[in-house]
Amino acid sequence: MEKAAATLTASSVHSDCSTEKALLNSHATASGTGWAGAWCASGIHGVHWLQVDLKSLSRIAGVITQGRADGDQWVTSYKLTFSSGGTVWDTYAEEGQDKVFEGNTDRSSPVEHLLVPPVPARFVRFHPLTFYVWPSMRMEVLLCAPECTLWTRWFDRDDTSGTGDAELLSYLRQENPGQICSGPSAIQARVRGTHVQASQTGEQFDSYDKEVGFYCINSDQSDGSCLDYEVRFCCDSGT
């Protein structure tokens, strides 16, 4: 599976929060508009939703949710709706019944749900049903990975002894000439040794992008240190 690049909107947003902070592993900033570490609805009453626009029809393989990074607020249950054009919406169902997804029980632990079979859609909406203190959440939409037949080897150029783990594409190309294509179509990152996917660690990333590479900063982590990651790139569409 791969991470989705998307535009986020919502039915409402509390003044301390922003949809930009709705991405998995986002963290709070010191000050300014939308400083809080999550998307937060404007109030505790009424119907609220968080929308993900994937920009094109995609095969959605699953979702991951987290609570608010800087406070004890999280969504404990929610529904998902999907749309191809943004006007007609279908609620995700199992055995003919709308599915209520179990949400979070703390502010940081990611909770993943896979969709079997994957759902074809462009738009996804998270609809909080119950919550702890306030309807606040961070999330990630998982897409079916491209059927890549030409992955690079795994690269691990950096450790966490400095400011963090920088597996940036520009550095990797310089240090491994001719081993990475000019236009990778996907990136994967995992923990070295255990092979746990980066999105499952609960850590916060400065970059996780096929065009930039991967960068984890020690000071962004709750324990002051990143795990040691390795990355690889899909080169089916690049030369």
PDB file of C-alpha atoms in Angstrom:
ATOM      1  CA  MET A   1       0.000   0.000   0.000  1.00  0.00           C
ATOM      2  CA  GLU A   2       1.059   3.593  -0.442  1.00  0.00           C
ATOM      3  CA  LYS A   3       0.206   6.934   1.093  1.00  0.00           C
ATOM      4  CA  ALA A   4      -2.249   9.201  -0.678  1.00  0.00           C
ATOM      5  CA  ALA A   5      -1.413  12.740  -1.778  1.00  0.00           C
ATOM      6  CA  ALA A   6      -4.594  14.761  -1.304  1.00  0.00           C
ATOM      7  CA  THR A   7      -6.450  17.991  -0.532  1.00  0.00           C
ATOM      8  CA  LEU A   8      -8.295  18.133   2.793  1.00  0.00           C
ATOM      9  CA  THR A   9     -11.500  20.007   3.617  1.00  0.00           C
ATOM     10  CA  ALA A  10     -14.027  19.730   6.441  1.00  0.00           C
ATOM     11  CA  SER A  11     -17.586  20.583   7.403  1.00  0.00           C
ATOM     12  CA  SER A  12     -16.160  22.909  10.063  1.00  0.00           C
ATOM     13  CA  VAL A  13     -12.845  23.677  11.754  1.00  0.00           C
ATOM     14  CA  HIS A  14     -12.177  24.993  15.256  1.00  0.00           C
ATOM     15  CA  SER A  15     -10.163  28.235  15.281  1.00  0.00           C
ATOM     16  CA  ASP A  16      -7.208  26.525  16.999  1.00  0.00           C
ATOM     17  CA  CYS A  17      -7.040  23.788  14.370  1.00  0.00           C
ATOM     18  CA  SER A  18      -6.696  23.313  10.612  1.00  0.00           C
ATOM     19  CA  THR A  19      -7.275  20.605   8.034  1.00  0.00           C
ATOM     20  CA  GLU A  20      -3.539  20.744   7.264  1.00  0.00           C
ATOM     21  CA  LYS A  21      -2.921  19.141  10.661  1.00  0.00           C
ATOM     22  CA  ALA A  22      -5.299  16.273   9.850  1.00  0.00           C
ATOM     23  CA  LEU A  23      -2.518  14.191   8.289  1.00  0.00           C
ATOM     24  CA  LEU A  24      -1.240  11.199  10.232  1.00  0.00           C
ATOM     25  CA  ASN A  25       1.662  12.048  12.577  1.00  0.00           C
ATOM     26  CA  SER A  26       1.168  15.827  12.225  1.00  0.00           C
ATOM     27  CA  HIS A  27       2.164  17.771  15.307  1.00  0.00           C
ATOM     28  CA  ALA A  28       1.271  21.069  16.941  1.00  0.00           C
ATOM     29  CA  THR A  29       3.136  24.277  16.173  1.00  0.00           C
ATOM     30  CA  ALA A  30       4.183  26.888  18.708  1.00  0.00           C
ATOM     31  CA  SER A  31       1.713  29.569  17.658  1.00  0.00           C
ATOM     32  CA  GLY A  32      -0.292  31.036  14.802  1.00  0.00           C
ATOM     33  CA  THR A  33      -3.571  30.108  13.164  1.00  0.00           C
ATOM     34  CA  GLY A  34      -4.356  26.411  13.284  1.00  0.00           C
ATOM     35  CA  TRP A  35      -1.536  25.564  15.687  1.00  0.00           C
ATOM     36  CA  ALA A  36      -3.165  22.484  17.257  1.00  0.00           C
ATOM     37  CA  GLY A  37      -2.004  18.995  16.299  1.00  0.00           C
ATOM     38  CA  ALA A  38      -5.113  17.685  14.526  1.00  0.00           C
ATOM     39  CA  TRP A  39      -8.254  18.626  12.661  1.00  0.00           C
ATOM     40  CA  CYS A  40     -10.866  19.588  15.243  1.00  0.00           C
ATOM     41  CA  ALA A  41     -14.530  20.199  14.485  1.00  0.00           C
ATOM     42  CA  SER A  42     -15.945  23.597  15.448  1.00  0.00           C
ATOM     43  CA  GLY A  43     -18.070  22.119  18.224  1.00  0.00           C
ATOM     44  CA  ILE A  44     -19.179  18.952  19.947  1.00  0.00           C
ATOM     45  CA  HIS A  45     -22.742  19.060  18.609  1.00  0.00           C
ATOM     46  CA  GLY A  46     -24.042  18.550  15.103  1.00  0.00           C
ATOM     47  CA  VAL A  47     -22.839  16.505  12.147  1.00  0.00           C
ATOM     48  CA  HIS A  48     -19.178  16.798  11.206  1.00  0.00           C
ATOM     49  CA  TRP A  49     -16.939  15.326   8.531  1.00  0.00           C
ATOM     50  CA  LEU A  50     -13.380  15.476   7.250  1.00  0.00           C
ATOM     51  CA  GLN A  51     -12.969  15.083   3.474  1.00  0.00           C
ATOM     52  CA  VAL A  52     -10.014  13.771   1.486  1.00  0.00           C
ATOM     53  CA  ASP A  53      -9.831  14.589  -2.247  1.00  0.00           C
ATOM     54  CA  LEU A  54      -7.406  12.162  -3.904  1.00  0.00           C
ATOM     55  CA  LYS A  55      -7.465  14.208  -7.162  1.00  0.00           C
ATOM     56  CA  SER A  56      -8.247  11.166  -9.312  1.00  0.00           C
ATOM     57  CA  LEU A  57     -10.151   7.899  -9.117  1.00  0.00           C
ATOM     58  CA  SER A  58      -8.110   5.595  -6.879  1.00  0.00           C
ATOM     59  CA  ARG A  59      -8.355   2.168  -5.269  1.00  0.00           C
ATOM     60  CA  ILE A  60      -8.631   2.788  -1.524  1.00  0.00           C
ATOM     61  CA  ALA A  61      -7.159  -0.064   0.494  1.00  0.00           C
ATOM     62  CA  GLY A  62      -7.657   1.232   4.025  1.00  0.00           C
ATOM     63  CA  VAL A  63      -7.494   4.078   6.524  1.00  0.00           C
ATOM     64  CA  ILE A  64      -5.478   4.937   9.628  1.00  0.00           C
ATOM     65  CA  THR A  65      -6.561   7.337  12.386  1.00  0.00           C
ATOM     66  CA  GLN A  66      -4.915   9.045  15.367  1.00  0.00           C
ATOM     67  CA  GLY A  67      -6.046  11.437  18.065  1.00  0.00           C
ATOM     68  CA  ARG A  68      -4.926  15.020  18.637  1.00  0.00           C
ATOM     69  CA  ALA A  69      -1.157  15.182  19.078  1.00  0.00           C
ATOM     70  CA  ASP A  70      -1.112  17.861  21.785  1.00  0.00           C
ATOM     71  CA  GLY A  71      -4.200  17.002  23.807  1.00  0.00           C
ATOM     72  CA  ASP A  72      -6.415  14.181  25.023  1.00  0.00           C
ATOM     73  CA  GLN A  73      -9.022  14.388  22.265  1.00  0.00           C
ATOM     74  CA  TRP A  74      -9.849  11.655  19.769  1.00  0.00           C
ATOM     75  CA  VAL A  75     -12.630  10.057  17.747  1.00  0.00           C
ATOM     76  CA  THR A  76     -13.738   6.712  19.185  1.00  0.00           C
ATOM     77  CA  SER A  77     -16.010   5.628  16.317  1.00  0.00           C
ATOM     78  CA  TYR A  78     -16.787   6.844  12.812  1.00  0.00           C
ATOM     79  CA  LYS A  79     -18.286   5.948   9.447  1.00  0.00           C
ATOM     80  CA  LEU A  80     -16.743   6.307   5.990  1.00  0.00           C
ATOM     81  CA  THR A  81     -18.434   7.548   2.830  1.00  0.00           C
ATOM     82  CA  PHE A  82     -17.027   7.520  -0.693  1.00  0.00           C
ATOM     83  CA  SER A  83     -17.728   9.370  -3.926  1.00  0.00           C
ATOM     84  CA  SER A  84     -16.348   9.360  -7.456  1.00  0.00           C
ATOM     85  CA  GLY A  85     -17.566  12.851  -8.369  1.00  0.00           C
ATOM     86  CA  GLY A  86     -18.210  14.580  -5.044  1.00  0.00           C
ATOM     87  CA  THR A  87     -22.016  14.721  -5.289  1.00  0.00           C
ATOM     88  CA  VAL A  88     -23.314  11.176  -4.786  1.00  0.00           C
ATOM     89  CA  TRP A  89     -21.956   9.449  -1.673  1.00  0.00           C
ATOM     90  CA  ASP A  90     -22.013   5.805  -0.619  1.00  0.00           C
ATOM     91  CA  THR A  91     -21.507   4.675   2.975  1.00  0.00           C
ATOM     92  CA  TYR A  92     -19.042   1.840   3.461  1.00  0.00           C
ATOM     93  CA  ALA A  93     -20.975  -1.267   4.432  1.00  0.00           C
ATOM     94  CA  GLU A  94     -20.336  -4.883   5.340  1.00  0.00           C
ATOM     95  CA  GLU A  95     -22.996  -7.570   4.853  1.00  0.00           C
ATOM     96  CA  GLY A  96     -25.534  -4.915   3.910  1.00  0.00           C
ATOM     97  CA  GLN A  97     -25.051  -2.833   7.068  1.00  0.00           C
ATOM     98  CA  ASP A  98     -23.270   0.514   7.361  1.00  0.00           C
ATOM     99  CA  LYS A  99     -19.987  -0.210   9.101  1.00  0.00           C
ATOM    100  CA  VAL A 100     -19.072   1.654  12.271  1.00  0.00           C
ATOM    101  CA  PHE A 101     -15.283   1.741  12.515  1.00  0.00           C
ATOM    102  CA  GLU A 102     -13.558   1.571  15.879  1.00  0.00           C
ATOM    103  CA  GLY A 103     -11.491   4.695  16.391  1.00  0.00           C
ATOM    104  CA  ASN A 104      -8.822   5.624  18.876  1.00  0.00           C
ATOM    105  CA  THR A 105      -8.289   5.184  22.610  1.00  0.00           C
ATOM    106  CA  ASP A 106      -5.446   7.672  23.079  1.00  0.00           C
ATOM    107  CA  ARG A 107      -3.879  10.675  21.385  1.00  0.00           C
ATOM    108  CA  SER A 108      -1.005   8.965  19.533  1.00  0.00           C
ATOM    109  CA  SER A 109      -1.523   5.265  18.750  1.00  0.00           C
ATOM    110  CA  PRO A 110      -2.486   4.722  15.084  1.00  0.00           C
ATOM    111  CA  VAL A 111      -5.488   2.477  14.420  1.00  0.00           C
ATOM    112  CA  GLU A 112      -5.676   0.896  10.969  1.00  0.00           C
ATOM    113  CA  HIS A 113      -8.635  -0.606   9.121  1.00  0.00           C
ATOM    114  CA  LEU A 114      -8.226  -2.357   5.762  1.00  0.00           C
ATOM    115  CA  LEU A 115     -11.035  -2.307   3.203  1.00  0.00           C
ATOM    116  CA  VAL A 116     -11.609  -5.668   1.531  1.00  0.00           C
ATOM    117  CA  PRO A 117     -12.079  -5.434  -1.357  1.00  0.00           C
ATOM    118  CA  PRO A 118     -10.548  -1.994  -2.018  1.00  0.00           C
ATOM    119  CA  VAL A 119     -13.020   0.806  -2.775  1.00  0.00           C
ATOM    120  CA  PRO A 120     -12.770   2.760  -6.061  1.00  0.00           C
ATOM    121  CA  ALA A 121     -13.329   6.461  -5.325  1.00  0.00           C
ATOM    122  CA  ARG A 122     -11.837   9.933  -5.575  1.00  0.00           C
ATOM    123  CA  PHE A 123     -13.335  11.410  -2.393  1.00  0.00           C
ATOM    124  CA  VAL A 124     -13.374   9.950   1.126  1.00  0.00           C
ATOM    125  CA  ARG A 125     -15.185  11.399   4.137  1.00  0.00           C
ATOM    126  CA  PHE A 126     -14.625  10.503   7.783  1.00  0.00           C
ATOM    127  CA  HIS A 127     -17.814  11.010   9.835  1.00  0.00           C
ATOM    128  CA  PRO A 128     -17.134  11.058  13.615  1.00  0.00           C
ATOM    129  CA  LEU A 129     -19.901   9.371  15.599  1.00  0.00           C
ATOM    130  CA  THR A 130     -18.492   9.272  19.126  1.00  0.00           C
ATOM    131  CA  PHE A 131     -15.437  10.916  20.617  1.00  0.00           C
ATOM    132  CA  TYR A 132     -13.447  11.590  23.762  1.00  0.00           C
ATOM    133  CA  VAL A 133     -13.700  15.255  24.868  1.00  0.00           C
ATOM    134  CA  TRP A 134     -13.827  16.657  21.299  1.00  0.00           C
ATOM    135  CA  PRO A 135     -14.120  15.366  17.706  1.00  0.00           C
ATOM    136  CA  SER A 136     -10.443  15.727  16.773  1.00  0.00           C
ATOM    137  CA  MET A 137      -8.461  13.447  14.505  1.00  0.00           C
ATOM    138  CA  ARG A 138      -5.475  12.830  12.301  1.00  0.00           C
ATOM    139  CA  MET A 139      -5.749  10.297   9.515  1.00  0.00           C
ATOM    140  CA  GLU A 140      -4.233   8.705   6.444  1.00  0.00           C
ATOM    141  CA  VAL A 141      -5.888   7.094   3.421  1.00  0.00           C
ATOM    142  CA  LEU A 142      -4.085   4.029   2.110  1.00  0.00           C
ATOM    143  CA  LEU A 143      -4.130   3.312  -1.613  1.00  0.00           C
ATOM    144  CA  CYS A 144      -3.408   0.075  -3.389  1.00  0.00           C
ATOM    145  CA  ALA A 145       0.269   0.184  -4.259  1.00  0.00           C
ATOM    146  CA  PRO A 146       1.181   0.333  -7.928  1.00  0.00           C
ATOM    147  CA  GLU A 147       2.033  -3.060  -9.298  1.00  0.00           C
ATOM    148  CA  CYS A 148       5.675  -2.151  -9.418  1.00  0.00           C
ATOM    149  CA  THR A 149       7.954  -4.668 -11.093  1.00  0.00           C
ATOM    150  CA  LEU A 150      11.116  -2.629 -10.715  1.00  0.00           C
ATOM    151  CA  TRP A 151      11.855  -1.567  -7.153  1.00  0.00           C
ATOM    152  CA  THR A 152      15.297  -0.317  -6.231  1.00  0.00           C
ATOM    153  CA  ARG A 153      17.142  -2.018  -3.433  1.00  0.00           C
ATOM    154  CA  TRP A 154      16.564  -0.720   0.095  1.00  0.00           C
ATOM    155  CA  PHE A 155      18.741   2.283   0.985  1.00  0.00           C
ATOM    156  CA  ASP A 156      19.815   3.283   4.504  1.00  0.00           C
ATOM    157  CA  ARG A 157      22.337   6.106   4.179  1.00  0.00           C
ATOM    158  CA  ASP A 158      21.791   7.781   7.543  1.00  0.00           C
ATOM    159  CA  ASP A 159      21.248   6.924  11.184  1.00  0.00           C
ATOM    160  CA  THR A 160      19.756   8.979  14.005  1.00  0.00           C
ATOM    161  CA  SER A 161      22.974  10.151  15.660  1.00  0.00           C
ATOM    162  CA  GLY A 162      22.623  13.678  14.247  1.00  0.00           C
ATOM    163  CA  THR A 163      19.428  15.682  13.826  1.00  0.00           C
ATOM    164  CA  GLY A 164      17.496  12.697  12.520  1.00  0.00           C
ATOM    165  CA  ASP A 165      17.296  10.129   9.722  1.00  0.00           C
ATOM    166  CA  ALA A 166      17.661  11.779   6.293  1.00  0.00           C
ATOM    167  CA  GLU A 167      16.994   9.356   3.443  1.00  0.00           C
ATOM    168  CA  LEU A 168      16.599  12.203   0.955  1.00  0.00           C
ATOM    169  CA  LEU A 169      16.501  11.440  -2.752  1.00  0.00           C
ATOM    170  CA  SER A 170      19.143  14.010  -3.710  1.00  0.00           C
ATOM    171  CA  TYR A 171      21.658  12.526  -1.265  1.00  0.00           C
ATOM    172  CA  LEU A 172      20.844   8.957  -2.277  1.00  0.00           C
ATOM    173  CA  ARG A 173      21.376   9.757  -5.957  1.00  0.00           C
ATOM    174  CA  GLN A 174      24.735  11.402  -5.236  1.00  0.00           C
ATOM    175  CA  GLU A 175      25.938   8.471  -3.150  1.00  0.00           C
ATOM    176  CA  ASN A 176      24.504   5.757  -5.416  1.00  0.00           C
ATOM    177  CA  PRO A 177      24.971   6.982  -9.009  1.00  0.00           C
ATOM    178  CA  GLY A 178      22.846   5.213 -11.582  1.00  0.00           C
ATOM    179  CA  GLN A 179      20.834   3.211  -9.034  1.00  0.00           C
ATOM    180  CA  ILE A 180      17.708   5.399  -8.809  1.00  0.00           C
ATOM    181  CA  CYS A 181      15.624   6.522 -11.788  1.00  0.00           C
ATOM    182  CA  SER A 182      14.917  10.169 -12.582  1.00  0.00           C
ATOM    183  CA  GLY A 183      11.179   9.910 -11.924  1.00  0.00           C
ATOM    184  CA  PRO A 184      10.202   7.363  -9.259  1.00  0.00           C
ATOM    185  CA  SER A 185       6.495   6.524  -9.239  1.00  0.00           C
ATOM    186  CA  ALA A 186       6.372   5.495  -5.564  1.00  0.00           C
ATOM    187  CA  ILE A 187       8.391   5.397  -2.347  1.00  0.00           C
ATOM    188  CA  GLN A 188       8.267   2.959   0.551  1.00  0.00           C
ATOM    189  CA  ALA A 189       9.857   3.450   3.976  1.00  0.00           C
ATOM    190  CA  ARG A 190      10.212   0.888   6.751  1.00  0.00           C
ATOM    191  CA  VAL A 191      12.113   0.419   9.997  1.00  0.00           C
ATOM    192  CA  ARG A 192      15.451  -1.248   9.467  1.00  0.00           C
ATOM    193  CA  GLY A 193      15.552  -4.741  10.944  1.00  0.00           C
ATOM    194  CA  THR A 194      11.897  -5.092  11.991  1.00  0.00           C
ATOM    195  CA  HIS A 195      10.499  -3.993   8.590  1.00  0.00           C
ATOM    196  CA  VAL A 196       7.566  -2.200  10.246  1.00  0.00           C
ATOM    197  CA  GLN A 197       6.038   0.248   7.769  1.00  0.00           C
ATOM    198  CA  ALA A 198       6.856   3.878   8.576  1.00  0.00           C
ATOM    199  CA  SER A 199       3.183   4.850   8.754  1.00  0.00           C
ATOM    200  CA  GLN A 200       2.640   2.313  11.546  1.00  0.00           C
ATOM    201  CA  THR A 201       5.302   3.634  13.933  1.00  0.00           C
ATOM    202  CA  GLY A 202       3.420   6.705  15.186  1.00  0.00           C
ATOM    203  CA  GLU A 203       6.435   8.907  14.478  1.00  0.00           C
ATOM    204  CA  GLN A 204       6.210  12.286  12.757  1.00  0.00           C
ATOM    205  CA  PHE A 205       7.940  12.842   9.407  1.00  0.00           C
ATOM    206  CA  ASP A 206       9.175  16.059   7.865  1.00  0.00           C
ATOM    207  CA  SER A 207       9.097  14.410   4.433  1.00  0.00           C
ATOM    208  CA  TYR A 208       7.751  11.147   3.017  1.00  0.00           C
ATOM    209  CA  ASP A 209       7.532  11.847  -0.705  1.00  0.00           C
ATOM    210  CA  LYS A 210       8.605  10.043  -3.868  1.00  0.00           C
ATOM    211  CA  GLU A 211      10.102  13.260  -5.302  1.00  0.00           C
ATOM    212  CA  VAL A 212      11.921  14.372  -2.142  1.00  0.00           C
ATOM    213  CA  GLY A 213      12.586  11.227  -0.157  1.00  0.00           C
ATOM    214  CA  PHE A 214      12.202  10.530   3.533  1.00  0.00           C
ATOM    215  CA  TYR A 215      13.233  12.664   6.526  1.00  0.00           C
ATOM    216  CA  CYS A 216      12.530  12.065  10.208  1.00  0.00           C
ATOM    217  CA  ILE A 217      13.675  14.752  12.690  1.00  0.00           C
ATOM    218  CA  ASN A 218      14.638  13.645  16.202  1.00  0.00           C
ATOM    219  CA  SER A 219      13.269  16.736  17.933  1.00  0.00           C
ATOM    220  CA  ASP A 220       9.788  16.113  16.465  1.00  0.00           C
ATOM    221  CA  GLN A 221       9.464  12.798  18.314  1.00  0.00           C
ATOM    222  CA  SER A 222       8.011  12.401  21.800  1.00  0.00           C
ATOM    223  CA  ASP A 223      11.074  10.472  22.992  1.00  0.00           C
ATOM    224  CA  GLY A 224      13.556  12.750  21.212  1.00  0.00           C
ATOM    225  CA  SER A 225      14.786  10.201  18.679  1.00  0.00           C
ATOM    226  CA  CYS A 226      13.641   8.695  15.384  1.00  0.00           C
ATOM    227  CA  LEU A 227      13.808   5.028  14.558  1.00  0.00           C
ATOM    228  CA  ASP A 228      16.310   3.993  11.874  1.00  0.00           C
ATOM    229  CA  TYR A 229      14.540   3.809   8.505  1.00  0.00           C
ATOM    230  CA  GLU A 230      15.360   2.465   5.074  1.00  0.00           C
ATOM    231  CA  VAL A 231      13.678   3.409   1.801  1.00  0.00           C
ATOM    232  CA  ARG A 232      13.217   2.162  -1.728  1.00  0.00           C
ATOM    233  CA  PHE A 233      11.736   3.630  -4.916  1.00  0.00           C
ATOM    234  CA  CYS A 234       9.610   2.258  -7.755  1.00  0.00           C
ATOM    235  CA  CYS A 235      11.265   2.905 -11.113  1.00  0.00           C
ATOM    236  CA  ASP A 236       8.722   1.416 -13.518  1.00  0.00           C
ATOM    237  CA  SER A 237       7.944   4.834 -15.003  1.00  0.00           C
ATOM    238  CA  GLY A 238      11.380   6.435 -14.700  1.00  0.00           C
ATOM    239  CA  THR A 239      14.695   6.037 -16.459  1.00  0.00           C
TER     240      THR A 239
END
